[in-house]
Amino acid sequence: MLDAKFIRQNPDVVRQALVNRQSATEPLDEFLELDEARRRLLTESEGLKAERNRESEEIAKMKRAGQDAAAEIARMREVSDRIKELDAQVKEIEERLDLVTLNIPNVPHPTTPVGKDAADNIPIKTWGEPRKFDFDPVPHWEIGPVLDILDFERGSKITGSGFILYKGLGARLERALFSWMLDLHVQKHGYTEVFPPFLVNRQSMIGTGQIPKMEEDMYRCNEDDLFLDPTAEVPVTNIHRDEILSAEDLPIYYTAYSACFRREAGAAGKDTRGLLRVHQFNKVEMVKFTTPETSYDEHEKLLQNAEEVFQLLEIPYRVLLLCTGDISFAAAKCYDVEAWAPGVGQWLECSSCSNFEDFQARRANIRFRPDKGAKPEFVHTLNASGVALPRTFIAVMENYQQADGTIVVPKVLRPYMSGVEVIGKG
RNA sequence: GGAGAGAUGGCUGAGUGGUCGAAAGCGGUCGCCUGCUAAGCGAUUGUGGGGCCAUUAAACCCCACCCCGGGUUCGAAUCCCGGUCUCUCCGCCA
């Protein structure tokens, strides 16, 4: 969330941000109105409280001196009643104010291009040459069942559409992918591996910004008010919720595997075939906590770490700089990494690499002390998928397919598959 | 799931209605002293909000915060109710 003071002092900046994001500006107007009312009521209430505190001390003194304080007590009873009224109003306003503030998105960074929707995202880089096939490459949803490594029908039977059963070397390939990615980030890029809970509470979801805006898209356990992780970003960023870190601790790098669960409400029917858009998937995530000064340098390095996954897999990819109309609610700047999938003939988003600046840190109250004895400041949080599995799995299958229908295993994954070089039939 | 105990500042820990934003110790910071390391002495040391956001900030004043939310009271860390978490024991279970 944004700093209330910042909004109050820079309403025009926030208004422009909302316009650039194609978002409604009413929440801003409501904020300004409620904020003004809150301060007005607070001033009155606190003035009365100051009086009450003074007077209560007098009463205590009088009682100790054996004097009668009945008149003072009677008067203070009235003051207290008035305070109670005012505080009730303040509380109501603050509740609404919190809700409004939680629904105002981050202000995009100046380098985030202004644009309407995904069509205005800017391609900034392409890596690798799409392979030339001497046969027609087929989509993964045809390869998978033939090789008996993906079973879409049984996944649907067990749970429903969008839930996949991986089998045999398919299951093995999936496991190889995330094991290898974790090792890469831990051993080569210096991240600390964590294995978080897959269910998180409401406070954690609010901390990273999925709630309240996206609550309908989350799987939820009503009895316990817990949510299934939509991404490891949630539990991992919340590791340091309500903490004050010391400057020497920063930057902190975490990487985590988690299963991810998304209802994908409203996305039904679009690009949902095969593994393109599923309700449960595996992902390796990278999360950083940094000082404000270094976050944009760290953001570039984070992108490189995500890109390297595809470089080592030898899969062509491109990088997009997202525009204001397509960037997520909490992000100030975001790159997408899209892998080339020749079977479906599409670039597939496999990683989003975001700098949230202090937007999540303020929500989750994650601070650091710049120097010993200095006032705590909010950290900057960043994260990137490193990377999401299903579409990477697609890219591996479709880029490495052969004319006979088999799949060559990328070299870097072979040690993770007991040396298997080709996934064949049977 | 049942029973019991507990939750106080960076940490340990005292405090059962007013003089408590909170003793004491440890730790941190600053200064003094000591011919080294160490010790000693003195001072200082929480967070958020409002007043003023007008160019930042400081100073100053006020309010709130002793796990969270309600209540009683002129006045609550302290009394009452509800909840959360931690620990111990019992039960159940992969």
Short mmCIF file of C-alpha atoms (C1' of nucleotides) in Angstrom, two decimals:
data_model
loop_
_atom_site.label_atom_id
_atom_site.label_comp_id
_atom_site.label_asym_id
_atom_site.label_seq_id
_atom_site.Cartn_x
_atom_site.Cartn_y
_atom_site.Cartn_z
CA MET A 1 0.00 0.00 0.00
CA LEU A 2 1.00 3.58 -0.40
CA ASP A 3 1.97 5.87 2.43
CA ALA A 4 -1.06 7.88 3.55
CA LYS A 5 1.10 10.97 3.82
CA PHE A 6 2.37 10.45 0.31
CA ILE A 7 -1.14 10.19 -1.07
CA ARG A 8 -2.27 13.25 0.88
CA GLN A 9 0.64 15.32 -0.40
CA ASN A 10 0.75 13.98 -3.94
CA PRO A 11 -2.82 13.29 -4.97
CA ASP A 12 -2.00 14.24 -8.56
CA VAL A 13 0.78 11.69 -8.82
CA VAL A 14 -1.52 8.98 -7.51
CA ARG A 15 -4.35 10.07 -9.80
CA GLN A 16 -2.08 9.91 -12.84
CA ALA A 17 -0.84 6.47 -11.77
CA LEU A 18 -4.43 5.23 -11.58
CA VAL A 19 -5.22 6.68 -14.99
CA ASN A 20 -2.10 5.10 -16.50
CA ARG A 21 -3.05 1.78 -15.00
CA GLN A 22 -6.53 1.99 -16.52
CA SER A 23 -7.88 1.97 -12.96
CA ALA A 24 -10.79 3.90 -11.52
CA THR A 25 -9.88 7.08 -9.64
CA GLU A 26 -12.83 7.00 -7.22
CA PRO A 27 -10.85 5.23 -4.49
CA LEU A 28 -8.45 8.17 -4.44
CA ASP A 29 -11.26 10.68 -3.96
CA GLU A 30 -12.73 8.53 -1.25
CA PHE A 31 -9.37 8.30 0.44
CA LEU A 32 -8.89 12.07 0.47
CA GLU A 33 -12.32 12.62 1.93
CA LEU A 34 -12.01 9.98 4.64
CA ASP A 35 -8.48 11.04 5.50
CA GLU A 36 -9.60 14.60 6.09
CA ALA A 37 -12.53 13.50 8.24
CA ARG A 38 -10.32 11.19 10.25
CA ARG A 39 -7.86 13.92 11.14
CA ARG A 40 -10.62 16.31 12.08
CA LEU A 41 -12.24 13.82 14.48
CA LEU A 42 -8.90 12.74 15.84
CA THR A 43 -7.93 16.27 16.76
CA GLU A 44 -11.11 16.71 18.74
CA SER A 45 -10.94 13.34 20.43
CA GLU A 46 -7.30 13.68 21.38
CA GLY A 47 -7.85 17.14 22.78
CA LEU A 48 -10.51 15.73 25.08
CA LYS A 49 -8.28 12.83 26.04
CA ALA A 50 -5.54 15.24 27.03
CA GLU A 51 -8.05 17.04 29.22
CA ARG A 52 -9.23 13.80 30.73
CA ASN A 53 -5.68 12.71 31.53
CA ARG A 54 -4.96 16.03 33.23
CA GLU A 55 -8.18 15.97 35.18
CA SER A 56 -7.79 12.33 36.23
CA GLU A 57 -4.49 13.18 37.79
CA GLU A 58 -6.16 16.00 39.70
CA ILE A 59 -8.85 13.64 40.91
CA ALA A 60 -6.19 11.22 42.13
CA LYS A 61 -4.49 14.05 44.01
CA MET A 62 -7.74 15.22 45.58
CA LYS A 63 -8.60 11.70 46.68
CA ARG A 64 -5.20 11.25 48.23
CA ALA A 65 -5.72 14.52 50.07
CA GLY A 66 -9.08 13.24 51.28
CA GLN A 67 -11.09 15.81 49.32
CA ASP A 68 -14.37 15.22 47.57
CA ALA A 69 -14.03 14.92 43.78
CA ALA A 70 -17.63 14.07 42.91
CA ALA A 71 -18.15 17.16 40.73
CA GLU A 72 -14.99 16.52 38.72
CA ILE A 73 -15.85 12.87 38.29
CA ALA A 74 -19.31 13.76 37.04
CA ARG A 75 -17.88 16.20 34.52
CA MET A 76 -15.29 13.68 33.32
CA ARG A 77 -18.01 11.12 32.85
CA GLU A 78 -19.51 13.39 30.23
CA VAL A 79 -16.16 14.00 28.58
CA SER A 80 -15.56 10.27 28.45
CA ASP A 81 -18.93 9.71 26.82
CA ARG A 82 -18.08 12.25 24.16
CA ILE A 83 -14.69 10.61 23.59
CA LYS A 84 -16.41 7.28 23.18
CA GLU A 85 -18.70 8.73 20.53
CA LEU A 86 -15.83 10.30 18.64
CA ASP A 87 -13.68 7.18 18.82
CA ALA A 88 -16.51 5.09 17.45
CA GLN A 89 -16.67 7.42 14.47
CA VAL A 90 -12.90 7.37 14.03
CA LYS A 91 -12.91 3.60 14.12
CA GLU A 92 -15.57 3.35 11.47
CA ILE A 93 -13.73 5.79 9.23
CA GLU A 94 -10.41 4.05 9.73
CA GLU A 95 -11.90 0.72 8.76
CA ARG A 96 -13.17 2.18 5.53
CA LEU A 97 -9.93 4.05 5.02
CA ASP A 98 -7.90 0.85 5.41
CA LEU A 99 -10.03 -0.90 2.87
CA VAL A 100 -9.75 1.95 0.40
CA THR A 101 -6.01 2.23 0.89
CA LEU A 102 -5.53 -1.51 0.41
CA ASN A 103 -7.29 -1.17 -2.93
CA ILE A 104 -5.09 1.59 -4.30
CA PRO A 105 -2.35 0.07 -6.51
CA ASN A 106 1.33 0.93 -6.51
CA VAL A 107 2.63 3.93 -8.43
CA PRO A 108 4.56 2.66 -11.49
CA HIS A 109 8.25 3.50 -11.73
CA PRO A 110 9.14 6.25 -14.26
CA THR A 111 10.79 3.63 -16.48
CA THR A 112 7.57 1.65 -16.73
CA PRO A 113 6.12 2.60 -20.12
CA VAL A 114 2.63 4.05 -20.21
CA GLY A 115 0.30 1.75 -22.10
CA LYS A 116 -3.20 0.39 -22.26
CA ASP A 117 -2.83 -3.38 -22.17
CA ALA A 118 -0.55 -6.29 -22.98
CA ALA A 119 -0.24 -5.13 -26.58
CA ASP A 120 1.69 -2.11 -25.34
CA ASN A 121 4.33 -4.11 -23.49
CA ILE A 122 7.77 -3.46 -24.90
CA PRO A 123 9.97 -6.34 -26.08
CA ILE A 124 13.45 -5.46 -24.93
CA LYS A 125 15.39 -8.60 -25.73
CA THR A 126 15.27 -11.89 -27.56
CA TRP A 127 17.68 -14.72 -26.82
CA GLY A 128 18.35 -17.78 -28.96
CA GLU A 129 17.19 -18.86 -32.39
CA PRO A 130 13.91 -20.70 -32.70
CA ARG A 131 14.79 -24.16 -33.95
CA LYS A 132 14.13 -25.04 -37.60
CA PHE A 133 12.12 -28.24 -37.84
CA ASP A 134 12.19 -30.65 -40.77
CA PHE A 135 8.76 -31.85 -39.64
CA ASP A 136 5.72 -30.11 -38.25
CA PRO A 137 6.24 -29.62 -34.50
CA VAL A 138 3.20 -30.76 -32.56
CA PRO A 139 1.75 -29.29 -29.38
CA HIS A 140 2.53 -30.86 -26.02
CA TRP A 141 -1.01 -32.02 -25.46
CA GLU A 142 -0.50 -34.43 -28.32
CA ILE A 143 2.99 -35.56 -27.33
CA GLY A 144 2.22 -36.06 -23.63
CA PRO A 145 -0.50 -38.71 -23.87
CA VAL A 146 1.29 -40.59 -26.66
CA LEU A 147 4.43 -40.92 -24.55
CA ASP A 148 2.20 -41.58 -21.52
CA ILE A 149 3.92 -38.89 -19.48
CA LEU A 150 0.92 -36.54 -19.13
CA ASP A 151 -2.56 -37.82 -18.35
CA PHE A 152 -5.07 -35.01 -18.69
CA GLU A 153 -8.17 -37.18 -18.50
CA ARG A 154 -7.28 -38.90 -15.28
CA GLY A 155 -6.19 -35.60 -13.73
CA SER A 156 -9.67 -34.29 -14.49
CA LYS A 157 -11.26 -37.43 -13.11
CA ILE A 158 -9.37 -37.23 -9.84
CA THR A 159 -9.95 -33.53 -9.27
CA GLY A 160 -11.27 -31.55 -12.23
CA SER A 161 -10.09 -29.70 -15.29
CA GLY A 162 -6.81 -27.93 -14.88
CA PHE A 163 -5.35 -30.60 -12.63
CA ILE A 164 -2.68 -32.69 -14.26
CA LEU A 165 -1.41 -36.19 -13.62
CA TYR A 166 2.26 -36.51 -14.54
CA LYS A 167 3.46 -40.06 -15.07
CA GLY A 168 6.70 -41.97 -15.34
CA LEU A 169 9.42 -39.91 -16.96
CA GLY A 170 6.98 -36.99 -17.09
CA ALA A 171 6.80 -36.93 -13.30
CA ARG A 172 10.53 -37.42 -13.26
CA LEU A 173 11.14 -34.54 -15.65
CA GLU A 174 8.97 -32.27 -13.52
CA ARG A 175 10.93 -33.16 -10.42
CA ALA A 176 14.22 -32.78 -12.28
CA LEU A 177 13.25 -29.30 -13.40
CA PHE A 178 12.54 -27.83 -10.01
CA SER A 179 15.39 -29.65 -8.30
CA TRP A 180 17.81 -28.34 -10.87
CA MET A 181 16.43 -24.79 -10.65
CA LEU A 182 16.77 -24.74 -6.86
CA ASP A 183 20.34 -25.96 -7.09
CA LEU A 184 21.11 -23.34 -9.72
CA HIS A 185 19.83 -20.47 -7.59
CA VAL A 186 21.36 -21.77 -4.39
CA GLN A 187 24.74 -22.81 -5.72
CA LYS A 188 25.37 -20.32 -8.48
CA HIS A 189 23.27 -17.28 -7.58
CA GLY A 190 23.66 -17.26 -3.81
CA TYR A 191 20.06 -17.70 -2.68
CA THR A 192 19.07 -19.37 0.59
CA GLU A 193 16.67 -22.23 0.05
CA VAL A 194 13.48 -22.26 2.09
CA PHE A 195 10.55 -24.64 2.07
CA PRO A 196 7.48 -22.70 3.15
CA PRO A 197 4.01 -23.72 4.27
CA PHE A 198 1.61 -24.18 1.35
CA LEU A 199 -1.28 -22.65 3.29
CA VAL A 200 -1.10 -19.07 4.51
CA ASN A 201 -3.32 -16.94 6.68
CA ARG A 202 -5.23 -13.85 5.68
CA GLN A 203 -2.67 -11.45 7.07
CA SER A 204 0.03 -12.93 4.84
CA MET A 205 -2.18 -12.62 1.78
CA ILE A 206 -2.83 -8.98 2.59
CA GLY A 207 0.88 -8.44 3.15
CA THR A 208 1.86 -9.31 -0.41
CA GLY A 209 -1.25 -7.76 -1.96
CA GLN A 210 -3.30 -10.72 -3.22
CA ILE A 211 -6.05 -9.69 -0.84
CA PRO A 212 -8.42 -7.90 -0.91
CA LYS A 213 -8.15 -7.23 -4.64
CA MET A 214 -7.79 -10.82 -5.89
CA GLU A 215 -9.52 -12.82 -3.19
CA GLU A 216 -11.87 -14.58 -5.65
CA ASP A 217 -8.88 -16.04 -7.45
CA MET A 218 -7.58 -17.82 -4.36
CA TYR A 219 -8.46 -21.27 -3.10
CA ARG A 220 -9.61 -20.93 0.44
CA CYS A 221 -10.20 -23.14 3.45
CA ASN A 222 -13.18 -21.42 4.98
CA GLU A 223 -13.16 -23.17 8.34
CA ASP A 224 -9.68 -21.97 9.14
CA ASP A 225 -9.62 -18.83 7.00
CA LEU A 226 -6.48 -20.10 5.31
CA PHE A 227 -5.53 -19.80 1.66
CA LEU A 228 -3.58 -22.10 -0.63
CA ASP A 229 -0.43 -20.43 -1.87
CA PRO A 230 -0.98 -18.90 -5.30
CA THR A 231 2.81 -18.49 -5.37
CA ALA A 232 5.67 -18.95 -2.93
CA GLU A 233 6.03 -15.18 -3.03
CA VAL A 234 3.35 -15.03 -0.33
CA PRO A 235 4.86 -17.23 2.38
CA VAL A 236 8.43 -16.25 1.58
CA THR A 237 7.89 -12.48 1.58
CA ASN A 238 5.96 -12.86 4.82
CA ILE A 239 8.91 -14.56 6.49
CA HIS A 240 9.96 -11.12 7.70
CA ARG A 241 6.52 -9.60 8.27
CA ASP A 242 6.48 -7.33 11.35
CA GLU A 243 10.23 -7.47 11.68
CA ILE A 244 12.99 -4.89 11.79
CA LEU A 245 16.04 -6.18 9.97
CA SER A 246 19.47 -4.68 10.37
CA ALA A 247 21.21 -3.10 7.41
CA GLU A 248 23.98 -5.71 7.41
CA ASP A 249 21.39 -8.43 6.77
CA LEU A 250 20.47 -6.87 3.43
CA PRO A 251 20.12 -7.87 0.74
CA ILE A 252 18.43 -11.16 1.63
CA TYR A 253 17.91 -13.69 -1.16
CA TYR A 254 15.52 -16.60 -0.75
CA THR A 255 14.53 -19.25 -3.23
CA ALA A 256 11.70 -21.67 -2.66
CA TYR A 257 9.86 -24.44 -4.37
CA SER A 258 6.13 -24.56 -3.82
CA ALA A 259 3.03 -25.99 -5.36
CA CYS A 260 0.84 -23.08 -6.47
CA PHE A 261 -2.93 -22.99 -6.60
CA ARG A 262 -5.02 -20.54 -8.60
CA ARG A 263 -8.69 -20.60 -9.41
CA GLU A 264 -8.05 -18.55 -12.55
CA ALA A 265 -11.50 -17.08 -12.14
CA GLY A 266 -12.60 -15.34 -15.30
CA ALA A 267 -9.90 -16.92 -17.43
CA ALA A 268 -12.00 -19.91 -18.46
CA GLY A 269 -11.78 -21.00 -22.07
CA LYS A 270 -8.82 -18.87 -23.05
CA ASP A 271 -5.56 -20.61 -23.77
CA THR A 272 -6.34 -23.33 -21.30
CA ARG A 273 -5.53 -26.40 -23.34
CA GLY A 274 -3.03 -28.87 -22.03
CA LEU A 275 -0.64 -27.31 -19.56
CA LEU A 276 -1.14 -23.73 -20.73
CA ARG A 277 -3.20 -22.58 -17.77
CA VAL A 278 -3.76 -24.95 -14.87
CA HIS A 279 -5.14 -24.66 -11.34
CA GLN A 280 -2.25 -26.38 -9.61
CA PHE A 281 1.34 -26.06 -10.71
CA ASN A 282 4.86 -26.18 -9.41
CA LYS A 283 7.09 -23.18 -9.27
CA VAL A 284 10.49 -22.12 -8.03
CA GLU A 285 10.41 -18.58 -6.75
CA MET A 286 13.14 -16.07 -5.94
CA VAL A 287 12.46 -13.34 -3.37
CA LYS A 288 14.70 -10.45 -2.38
CA PHE A 289 14.66 -7.96 0.48
CA THR A 290 16.84 -4.94 -0.27
CA THR A 291 17.51 -1.36 0.72
CA PRO A 292 15.69 1.28 -1.37
CA GLU A 293 19.00 2.40 -2.89
CA THR A 294 19.85 -0.97 -4.42
CA SER A 295 16.49 -2.37 -5.42
CA TYR A 296 16.65 -1.45 -9.09
CA ASP A 297 20.13 -2.93 -9.51
CA GLU A 298 18.89 -6.02 -7.71
CA HIS A 299 15.91 -6.10 -10.05
CA GLU A 300 18.18 -6.36 -13.09
CA LYS A 301 20.19 -9.14 -11.48
CA LEU A 302 16.99 -10.94 -10.60
CA LEU A 303 15.94 -10.85 -14.23
CA GLN A 304 19.32 -12.30 -15.26
CA ASN A 305 18.87 -15.15 -12.77
CA ALA A 306 15.50 -16.00 -14.32
CA GLU A 307 16.83 -15.70 -17.86
CA GLU A 308 19.69 -18.03 -17.09
CA VAL A 309 17.26 -20.87 -16.54
CA PHE A 310 16.31 -20.76 -20.22
CA GLN A 311 19.84 -20.11 -21.40
CA LEU A 312 21.03 -23.27 -19.68
CA LEU A 313 18.03 -25.22 -20.96
CA GLU A 314 18.89 -23.80 -24.39
CA ILE A 315 15.36 -22.64 -25.00
CA PRO A 316 14.76 -19.39 -26.94
CA TYR A 317 13.02 -16.69 -24.96
CA ARG A 318 12.20 -13.03 -25.01
CA VAL A 319 11.92 -10.39 -22.32
CA LEU A 320 9.08 -7.85 -22.16
CA LEU A 321 8.96 -4.68 -20.14
CA LEU A 322 5.37 -4.46 -18.93
CA CYS A 323 3.41 -1.27 -19.45
CA THR A 324 1.31 0.56 -16.86
CA GLY A 325 -1.88 -1.05 -18.16
CA ASP A 326 -0.61 -4.62 -17.75
CA ILE A 327 1.58 -4.44 -14.67
CA SER A 328 0.29 -6.13 -11.53
CA PHE A 329 -1.38 -4.31 -8.66
CA ALA A 330 1.58 -4.27 -6.28
CA ALA A 331 4.45 -3.85 -8.76
CA ALA A 332 6.23 -0.63 -9.69
CA LYS A 333 8.14 -2.27 -12.52
CA CYS A 334 7.99 -5.69 -14.04
CA TYR A 335 9.69 -7.79 -16.71
CA ASP A 336 8.12 -10.92 -18.15
CA VAL A 337 10.27 -13.72 -19.49
CA GLU A 338 8.51 -15.67 -22.22
CA ALA A 339 9.79 -18.97 -23.58
CA TRP A 340 9.22 -19.99 -27.18
CA ALA A 341 6.96 -23.01 -27.66
CA PRO A 342 7.01 -24.16 -31.30
CA GLY A 343 4.21 -26.72 -30.93
CA VAL A 344 1.59 -24.21 -29.86
CA GLY A 345 3.42 -21.47 -31.77
CA GLN A 346 3.39 -19.02 -28.87
CA TRP A 347 5.66 -17.17 -26.51
CA LEU A 348 4.68 -18.40 -23.05
CA GLU A 349 5.05 -16.31 -19.91
CA CYS A 350 7.22 -18.32 -17.55
CA SER A 351 8.49 -15.67 -15.19
CA SER A 352 7.40 -12.30 -13.91
CA CYS A 353 10.19 -10.32 -12.40
CA SER A 354 8.89 -7.48 -10.23
CA ASN A 355 10.13 -4.70 -8.02
CA PHE A 356 7.43 -3.76 -5.49
CA GLU A 357 9.58 -1.07 -3.87
CA ASP A 358 8.09 -0.52 -0.39
CA PHE A 359 4.50 -1.33 -1.38
CA GLN A 360 4.49 -4.84 0.09
CA ALA A 361 6.90 -3.89 2.88
CA ARG A 362 4.48 -1.24 4.12
CA ARG A 363 1.56 -3.67 4.04
CA ALA A 364 3.54 -6.41 5.71
CA ASN A 365 5.48 -4.01 7.95
CA ILE A 366 8.94 -5.18 6.96
CA ARG A 367 11.58 -2.66 7.96
CA PHE A 368 15.31 -2.28 8.46
CA ARG A 369 17.55 0.03 10.43
CA PRO A 370 19.89 1.87 8.05
CA ASP A 371 22.35 2.50 10.89
CA LYS A 372 22.59 1.60 14.55
CA GLY A 373 20.09 3.73 16.42
CA ALA A 374 18.59 5.15 13.22
CA LYS A 375 14.86 5.15 12.58
CA PRO A 376 13.55 2.04 10.85
CA GLU A 377 12.68 2.34 7.16
CA PHE A 378 10.71 0.05 4.91
CA VAL A 379 12.72 -2.40 2.84
CA HIS A 380 12.12 -2.96 -0.84
CA THR A 381 10.83 -6.37 -1.87
CA LEU A 382 11.28 -8.04 -5.22
CA ASN A 383 10.49 -11.39 -6.65
CA ALA A 384 10.70 -13.42 -9.80
CA SER A 385 9.62 -16.85 -10.81
CA GLY A 386 12.71 -18.87 -11.35
CA VAL A 387 10.69 -20.30 -13.01
CA ALA A 388 7.12 -21.56 -13.29
CA LEU A 389 7.08 -25.19 -14.36
CA PRO A 390 4.13 -26.02 -16.63
CA ARG A 391 5.00 -23.68 -19.45
CA THR A 392 8.68 -24.49 -19.08
CA PHE A 393 7.68 -28.13 -19.30
CA ILE A 394 5.79 -27.28 -22.48
CA ALA A 395 8.82 -25.47 -23.89
CA VAL A 396 11.08 -28.43 -23.12
CA MET A 397 8.68 -30.90 -24.73
CA GLU A 398 7.98 -28.85 -27.81
CA ASN A 399 11.52 -27.58 -28.44
CA TYR A 400 13.16 -30.94 -27.84
CA GLN A 401 10.65 -33.10 -29.72
CA GLN A 402 11.91 -35.34 -32.50
CA ALA A 403 10.33 -36.61 -35.69
CA ASP A 404 9.71 -40.04 -34.11
CA GLY A 405 7.66 -38.46 -31.31
CA THR A 406 10.29 -38.81 -28.60
CA ILE A 407 11.78 -36.00 -26.50
CA VAL A 408 15.45 -35.34 -25.95
CA VAL A 409 16.22 -34.46 -22.34
CA PRO A 410 18.10 -31.13 -22.04
CA LYS A 411 21.71 -31.74 -21.05
CA VAL A 412 21.54 -29.89 -17.73
CA LEU A 413 18.66 -32.07 -16.57
CA ARG A 414 20.21 -35.46 -17.33
CA PRO A 415 22.08 -35.73 -14.01
CA TYR A 416 18.70 -35.20 -12.34
CA MET A 417 17.15 -38.05 -14.35
CA SER A 418 19.68 -40.78 -13.74
CA GLY A 419 21.29 -40.02 -17.07
CA VAL A 420 18.18 -40.56 -19.19
CA GLU A 421 18.80 -38.83 -22.53
CA VAL A 422 15.58 -39.46 -24.40
CA ILE A 423 12.00 -39.82 -23.25
CA GLY A 424 10.48 -42.45 -25.50
CA LYS A 425 7.38 -44.56 -25.71
CA GLY A 426 6.79 -47.09 -22.98
"C1'" G B 1 -9.56 -32.86 20.41
"C1'" G B 2 -9.21 -32.45 26.29
"C1'" A B 3 -6.63 -30.26 30.77
"C1'" G B 4 -3.24 -26.79 32.71
"C1'" A B 5 0.47 -22.69 32.49
"C1'" G B 6 1.99 -18.41 30.14
"C1'" A B 7 2.38 -13.82 26.59
"C1'" U B 8 5.37 -6.90 29.48
"C1'" G B 9 10.56 -2.55 25.69
"C1'" G B 10 16.44 -5.33 21.38
"C1'" C B 11 16.80 -9.47 25.44
"C1'" U B 12 15.95 -11.27 30.77
"C1'" G B 13 12.33 -9.88 34.13
"C1'" A B 14 9.30 -6.82 38.17
"C1'" G B 15 4.77 -4.71 38.45
"C1'" U B 16 -2.83 -6.70 40.69
"C1'" G B 17 -6.74 0.31 39.72
"C1'" G B 18 -4.11 6.79 39.82
"C1'" U B 19 2.58 9.08 41.38
"C1'" C B 20 3.64 3.44 35.12
"C1'" G B 21 5.75 4.42 28.75
"C1'" A B 22 6.50 1.14 32.64
"C1'" A B 23 11.61 -1.03 38.26
"C1'" A B 24 16.09 -3.77 37.85
"C1'" G B 25 19.71 -6.26 35.00
"C1'" C B 26 21.82 -7.23 30.19
"C1'" G B 27 22.68 -5.18 25.46
"C1'" G B 28 23.27 -0.54 22.24
"C1'" U B 29 24.95 4.70 21.68
"C1'" C B 30 27.67 9.05 23.45
"C1'" G B 31 31.08 11.19 26.94
"C1'" C B 32 34.71 10.84 30.99
"C1'" C B 33 38.52 8.14 33.27
"C1'" U B 34 42.31 4.43 33.29
"C1'" G B 35 49.88 3.78 30.55
"C1'" C B 36 47.84 -2.10 27.30
"C1'" U B 37 43.30 -6.11 27.16
"C1'" A B 38 39.65 -5.60 30.82
"C1'" A B 39 37.13 -2.84 34.25
"C1'" G B 40 34.90 1.74 36.25
"C1'" C B 41 31.86 6.37 36.22
"C1'" G B 42 28.03 9.50 33.99
"C1'" A B 43 24.32 10.37 30.44
"C1'" U B 44 21.26 8.44 26.88
"C1'" U B 45 18.50 4.49 24.50
"C1'" G B 46 10.80 1.88 21.82
"C1'" U B 47 6.98 2.39 17.86
"C1'" G B 48 2.99 4.63 15.41
"C1'" G B 49 -0.52 8.70 14.74
"C1'" G B 50 -2.14 13.97 15.11
"C1'" G B 51 -0.85 19.22 15.68
"C1'" C B 52 2.36 22.08 10.75
"C1'" C B 53 3.40 18.97 5.38
"C1'" A B 54 3.92 25.08 3.45
"C1'" U B 55 10.71 23.17 0.54
"C1'" U B 56 12.83 18.31 3.36
"C1'" A B 57 14.00 17.78 8.35
"C1'" A B 58 14.75 18.74 13.45
"C1'" A B 59 12.79 20.78 17.92
"C1'" C B 60 8.27 21.22 20.59
"C1'" C B 61 3.08 19.85 22.24
"C1'" C B 62 -0.73 16.10 22.36
"C1'" C B 63 -2.71 11.01 21.71
"C1'" A B 64 -2.24 5.78 21.45
"C1'" C B 65 0.40 1.26 22.23
"C1'" C B 66 2.51 -3.80 28.24
"C1'" C B 67 -0.31 -10.53 22.48
"C1'" C B 68 -5.23 -9.07 19.72
"C1'" G B 69 -10.52 -7.41 20.13
"C1'" G B 70 -14.46 -5.86 23.27
"C1'" G B 71 -16.26 -4.30 28.32
"C1'" U B 72 -16.23 -2.04 33.51
"C1'" U B 73 -14.28 2.80 35.52
"C1'" C B 74 -13.53 9.82 36.27
"C1'" G B 75 -9.00 6.76 35.45
"C1'" A B 76 -6.74 -0.07 33.18
"C1'" A B 77 -0.29 -3.27 31.95
"C1'" U B 78 -3.34 -4.22 36.40
"C1'" C B 79 -10.45 -6.06 36.91
"C1'" C B 80 -14.26 -8.80 33.44
"C1'" C B 81 -15.54 -11.29 28.57
"C1'" G B 82 -14.02 -13.29 23.73
"C1'" G B 83 -9.95 -14.72 20.57
"C1'" U B 84 -4.79 -15.88 18.89
"C1'" C B 85 -0.15 -17.89 19.79
"C1'" U B 86 3.61 -20.58 22.83
"C1'" C B 87 4.86 -24.38 26.43
"C1'" U B 88 3.56 -28.96 29.40
"C1'" C B 89 0.52 -33.32 30.01
"C1'" C B 90 -3.32 -36.66 27.93
"C1'" G B 91 -5.86 -38.52 23.56
"C1'" C B 92 -5.73 -39.30 18.21
"C1'" C B 93 -2.87 -39.85 13.79
"C1'" A B 94 0.77 -39.90 8.72
#
